[in-house]
């Protein structure tokens, strides 16, 4: 969950991005700002949680797509783990 009674996850605790995607800093700032506005509004917090989960799903799909396109270092452990 993104939030519970008297707590709310932000930054990497809310969503962690692949460092190669360059999404972490921008997402942390935007999610943090939106979280600050939603703290006193349970409906807004629920909407934010849905949006963060959607962003994570979309990020995972894009990551899989782009990693699947890379074939230059197929024998390297990093890429072998990602091409599984």
Tab-separated table of N, CA and C in Angstrom:
chain	number	residue	atom	x	y	z
A	1	UNK	N	0.824	-1.214	0.000
A	1	UNK	CA	0.000	0.000	0.000
A	1	UNK	C	0.861	1.267	0.000
A	2	UNK	N	0.337	2.293	-0.568
A	2	UNK	CA	1.036	3.572	-0.624
A	2	UNK	C	0.896	4.337	0.688
A	3	UNK	N	-0.195	4.078	1.414
A	3	UNK	CA	-0.429	4.806	2.658
A	3	UNK	C	-1.270	3.960	3.602
A	4	UNK	N	-1.213	4.326	4.863
A	4	UNK	CA	-2.014	3.686	5.893
A	4	UNK	C	-2.347	4.711	6.947
A	5	UNK	N	-2.804	4.240	8.095
A	5	UNK	CA	-3.164	5.162	9.154
A	5	UNK	C	-1.908	5.840	9.705
A	6	UNK	N	-1.824	7.137	9.548
A	6	UNK	CA	-0.740	7.983	10.060
A	6	UNK	C	0.611	7.740	9.376
A	7	UNK	N	0.608	7.228	8.131
A	7	UNK	CA	1.854	7.101	7.374
A	7	UNK	C	1.555	7.154	5.875
A	8	UNK	N	2.568	7.534	5.118
A	8	UNK	CA	2.464	7.588	3.666
A	8	UNK	C	3.857	7.392	3.078
A	9	UNK	N	3.975	6.519	2.103
A	9	UNK	CA	5.253	6.278	1.433
A	9	UNK	C	5.460	7.315	0.334
A	10	UNK	N	6.675	7.836	0.236
A	10	UNK	CA	7.028	8.742	-0.850
A	10	UNK	C	8.403	8.341	-1.367
A	11	UNK	N	8.815	8.928	-2.473
A	11	UNK	CA	10.123	8.625	-3.052
A	11	UNK	C	10.244	7.150	-3.407
A	12	UNK	N	11.421	6.570	-3.177
A	12	UNK	CA	11.646	5.160	-3.515
A	12	UNK	C	10.804	4.209	-2.686
A	13	UNK	N	10.297	4.668	-1.548
A	13	UNK	CA	9.403	3.822	-0.754
A	13	UNK	C	8.047	3.667	-1.442
A	14	UNK	N	7.676	4.641	-2.258
A	14	UNK	CA	6.411	4.580	-2.989
A	14	UNK	C	6.578	3.850	-4.319
A	15	UNK	N	7.664	4.121	-5.008
A	15	UNK	CA	7.901	3.500	-6.317
A	15	UNK	C	9.387	3.620	-6.641
A	16	UNK	N	9.989	2.516	-6.982
A	16	UNK	CA	11.404	2.516	-7.378
A	16	UNK	C	11.495	2.274	-8.875
A	17	UNK	N	12.341	3.042	-9.507
A	17	UNK	CA	12.482	2.962	-10.955
A	17	UNK	C	13.857	2.405	-11.308
A	18	UNK	N	13.931	1.791	-12.443
A	18	UNK	CA	15.213	1.312	-12.963
A	18	UNK	C	16.125	2.522	-13.168
A	19	UNK	N	17.343	2.479	-12.650
A	19	UNK	CA	18.226	3.636	-12.796
A	19	UNK	C	18.525	3.993	-14.256
A	20	UNK	N	18.472	3.026	-15.153
A	20	UNK	CA	18.723	3.308	-16.565
A	20	UNK	C	17.595	4.105	-17.213
A	21	UNK	N	16.436	4.177	-16.569
A	21	UNK	CA	15.286	4.866	-17.154
A	21	UNK	C	15.300	6.366	-16.901
A	22	UNK	N	16.069	6.818	-15.936
A	22	UNK	CA	16.121	8.243	-15.559
A	22	UNK	C	14.754	8.768	-15.118
A	23	UNK	N	13.945	7.943	-14.489
A	23	UNK	CA	12.617	8.344	-14.045
A	23	UNK	C	12.533	8.635	-12.551
A	24	UNK	N	13.517	8.220	-11.782
A	24	UNK	CA	13.427	8.291	-10.333
A	24	UNK	C	13.248	9.675	-9.758
A	25	UNK	N	14.115	10.607	-10.111
A	25	UNK	CA	14.070	11.944	-9.522
A	25	UNK	C	12.783	12.671	-9.874
A	26	UNK	N	12.430	12.680	-11.144
A	26	UNK	CA	11.221	13.382	-11.571
A	26	UNK	C	9.990	12.761	-10.922
A	27	UNK	N	9.922	11.436	-10.925
A	27	UNK	CA	8.761	10.765	-10.326
A	27	UNK	C	8.672	11.029	-8.830
A	28	UNK	N	9.810	11.008	-8.134
A	28	UNK	CA	9.797	11.261	-6.691
A	28	UNK	C	9.277	12.656	-6.384
A	29	UNK	N	9.705	13.643	-7.153
A	29	UNK	CA	9.253	15.016	-6.922
A	29	UNK	C	7.758	15.138	-7.206
A	30	UNK	N	7.313	14.599	-8.327
A	30	UNK	CA	5.900	14.724	-8.689
A	30	UNK	C	4.998	13.945	-7.742
A	31	UNK	N	5.388	12.708	-7.408
A	31	UNK	CA	4.576	11.916	-6.479
A	31	UNK	C	4.583	12.560	-5.095
A	32	UNK	N	5.730	13.068	-4.672
A	32	UNK	CA	5.815	13.736	-3.376
A	32	UNK	C	4.927	14.966	-3.298
A	33	UNK	N	4.934	15.775	-4.354
A	33	UNK	CA	4.100	16.977	-4.372
A	33	UNK	C	2.621	16.609	-4.355
A	34	UNK	N	2.277	15.614	-5.134
A	34	UNK	CA	0.865	15.200	-5.165
A	34	UNK	C	0.456	14.568	-3.831
A	35	UNK	N	1.358	13.833	-3.221
A	35	UNK	CA	1.069	13.234	-1.915
A	35	UNK	C	0.812	14.319	-0.883
A	36	UNK	N	1.622	15.363	-0.893
A	36	UNK	CA	1.433	16.468	0.051
A	36	UNK	C	0.057	17.093	-0.060
A	37	UNK	N	-0.448	17.200	-1.278
A	37	UNK	CA	-1.779	17.787	-1.471
A	37	UNK	C	-2.893	16.816	-1.086
A	38	UNK	N	-2.587	15.506	-1.086
A	38	UNK	CA	-3.628	14.499	-0.842
A	38	UNK	C	-3.681	14.017	0.603
A	39	UNK	N	-2.794	14.475	1.451
A	39	UNK	CA	-2.694	13.929	2.812
A	39	UNK	C	-3.986	14.009	3.615
A	40	UNK	N	-4.733	15.062	3.460
A	40	UNK	CA	-5.966	15.228	4.238
A	40	UNK	C	-7.213	14.832	3.460
A	41	UNK	N	-7.035	14.115	2.362
A	41	UNK	CA	-8.170	13.761	1.500
A	41	UNK	C	-8.048	12.289	1.119
A	42	UNK	N	-8.830	11.432	1.765
A	42	UNK	CA	-8.685	9.988	1.550
A	42	UNK	C	-9.009	9.590	0.112
A	43	UNK	N	-9.963	10.257	-0.527
A	43	UNK	CA	-10.278	9.939	-1.925
A	43	UNK	C	-9.109	10.299	-2.837
A	44	UNK	N	-8.488	11.442	-2.571
A	44	UNK	CA	-7.322	11.848	-3.367
A	44	UNK	C	-6.155	10.893	-3.138
A	45	UNK	N	-5.985	10.414	-1.905
A	45	UNK	CA	-4.918	9.474	-1.608
A	45	UNK	C	-5.163	8.140	-2.308
A	46	UNK	N	-6.404	7.689	-2.346
A	46	UNK	CA	-6.740	6.445	-3.050
A	46	UNK	C	-6.490	6.588	-4.552
A	47	UNK	N	-6.843	7.740	-5.110
A	47	UNK	CA	-6.589	7.995	-6.533
A	47	UNK	C	-5.094	8.016	-6.804
A	48	UNK	N	-4.335	8.632	-5.917
A	48	UNK	CA	-2.882	8.673	-6.062
A	48	UNK	C	-2.304	7.260	-6.027
A	49	UNK	N	-2.775	6.438	-5.106
A	49	UNK	CA	-2.285	5.057	-5.012
A	49	UNK	C	-2.559	4.299	-6.308
A	50	UNK	N	-3.751	4.476	-6.870
A	50	UNK	CA	-4.065	3.819	-8.151
A	50	UNK	C	-3.129	4.304	-9.253
A	51	UNK	N	-2.884	5.612	-9.285
A	51	UNK	CA	-2.010	6.175	-10.316
A	51	UNK	C	-0.567	5.682	-10.168
A	52	UNK	N	-0.080	5.582	-8.943
A	52	UNK	CA	1.282	5.100	-8.725
A	52	UNK	C	1.393	3.638	-9.158
A	53	UNK	N	0.404	2.829	-8.826
A	53	UNK	CA	0.424	1.427	-9.261
A	53	UNK	C	0.386	1.326	-10.785
A	54	UNK	N	-0.388	2.186	-11.433
A	54	UNK	CA	-0.438	2.205	-12.890
A	54	UNK	C	0.916	2.611	-13.466
A	55	UNK	N	1.527	3.648	-12.893
A	55	UNK	CA	2.853	4.065	-13.354
A	55	UNK	C	3.871	2.933	-13.228
A	56	UNK	N	3.826	2.208	-12.123
A	56	UNK	CA	4.751	1.090	-11.925
A	56	UNK	C	4.531	0.005	-12.970
A	57	UNK	N	3.284	-0.303	-13.256
A	57	UNK	CA	2.973	-1.315	-14.271
A	57	UNK	C	3.448	-0.876	-15.648
A	58	UNK	N	3.191	0.375	-15.982
A	58	UNK	CA	3.626	0.892	-17.278
A	58	UNK	C	5.146	0.909	-17.379
A	59	UNK	N	5.804	1.297	-16.285
A	59	UNK	CA	7.264	1.318	-16.275
A	59	UNK	C	7.816	-0.091	-16.484
A	60	UNK	N	7.247	-1.076	-15.813
A	60	UNK	CA	7.724	-2.463	-15.954
A	60	UNK	C	7.544	-2.948	-17.386
A	61	UNK	N	6.430	-2.616	-18.013
A	61	UNK	CA	6.196	-3.035	-19.397
A	61	UNK	C	7.188	-2.373	-20.343
A	62	UNK	N	7.419	-1.067	-20.164
A	62	UNK	CA	8.387	-0.364	-21.014
A	62	UNK	C	9.805	-0.884	-20.790
A	63	UNK	N	10.147	-1.131	-19.539
A	63	UNK	CA	11.464	-1.659	-19.220
A	63	UNK	C	11.670	-3.005	-19.919
A	64	UNK	N	10.705	-3.871	-19.839
A	64	UNK	CA	10.788	-5.176	-20.478
A	64	UNK	C	10.942	-5.034	-21.989
A	65	UNK	N	10.182	-4.135	-22.576
A	65	UNK	CA	10.254	-3.896	-24.020
A	65	UNK	C	11.646	-3.412	-24.425
A	66	UNK	N	12.137	-2.372	-23.763
A	66	UNK	CA	13.437	-1.811	-24.144
A	66	UNK	C	14.587	-2.759	-23.831
A	67	UNK	N	14.524	-3.433	-22.711
A	67	UNK	CA	15.575	-4.409	-22.402
A	67	UNK	C	15.561	-5.543	-23.422
A	68	UNK	N	14.377	-5.932	-23.885
A	68	UNK	CA	14.281	-6.984	-24.885
A	68	UNK	C	14.880	-6.595	-26.223
A	69	UNK	N	14.908	-5.304	-26.509
A	69	UNK	CA	15.481	-4.819	-27.767
A	69	UNK	C	17.012	-4.839	-27.756
A	70	UNK	N	17.605	-4.789	-26.595
A	70	UNK	CA	19.064	-4.701	-26.485
A	70	UNK	C	19.692	-6.080	-26.673
A	71	UNK	N	20.576	-6.182	-27.666
A	71	UNK	CA	21.237	-7.461	-27.897
A	71	UNK	C	22.754	-7.343	-28.048
A	72	UNK	N	23.298	-6.160	-27.782
A	72	UNK	CA	24.737	-5.963	-27.984
A	72	UNK	C	25.585	-6.728	-26.985
A	73	UNK	N	25.100	-6.929	-25.782
A	73	UNK	CA	25.916	-7.580	-24.748
A	73	UNK	C	25.213	-8.830	-24.219
A	74	UNK	N	24.725	-9.636	-25.115
A	74	UNK	CA	23.892	-10.789	-24.745
A	74	UNK	C	24.592	-11.763	-23.805
A	75	UNK	N	25.908	-11.824	-23.833
A	75	UNK	CA	26.641	-12.776	-22.991
A	75	UNK	C	27.028	-12.215	-21.625
A	76	UNK	N	26.715	-10.960	-21.376
A	76	UNK	CA	27.055	-10.347	-20.090
A	76	UNK	C	25.998	-10.698	-19.043
A	77	UNK	N	26.423	-10.934	-17.791
A	77	UNK	CA	25.477	-11.342	-16.739
A	77	UNK	C	24.295	-10.380	-16.566
A	78	UNK	N	24.554	-9.072	-16.627
A	78	UNK	CA	23.469	-8.089	-16.463
A	78	UNK	C	22.354	-8.358	-17.467
A	79	UNK	N	22.707	-8.536	-18.730
A	79	UNK	CA	21.709	-8.721	-19.770
A	79	UNK	C	21.163	-10.143	-19.778
A	80	UNK	N	21.963	-11.123	-19.402
A	80	UNK	CA	21.447	-12.481	-19.320
A	80	UNK	C	20.322	-12.565	-18.288
A	81	UNK	N	20.494	-11.866	-17.157
A	81	UNK	CA	19.443	-11.871	-16.134
A	81	UNK	C	18.172	-11.199	-16.650
A	82	UNK	N	18.312	-10.196	-17.467
A	82	UNK	CA	17.144	-9.463	-17.946
A	82	UNK	C	16.475	-10.116	-19.143
A	83	UNK	N	17.199	-10.923	-19.863
A	83	UNK	CA	16.613	-11.616	-21.009
A	83	UNK	C	16.121	-13.010	-20.621
A	84	UNK	N	16.483	-13.446	-19.408
A	84	UNK	CA	16.061	-14.686	-18.797
A	84	UNK	C	15.551	-15.716	-19.721
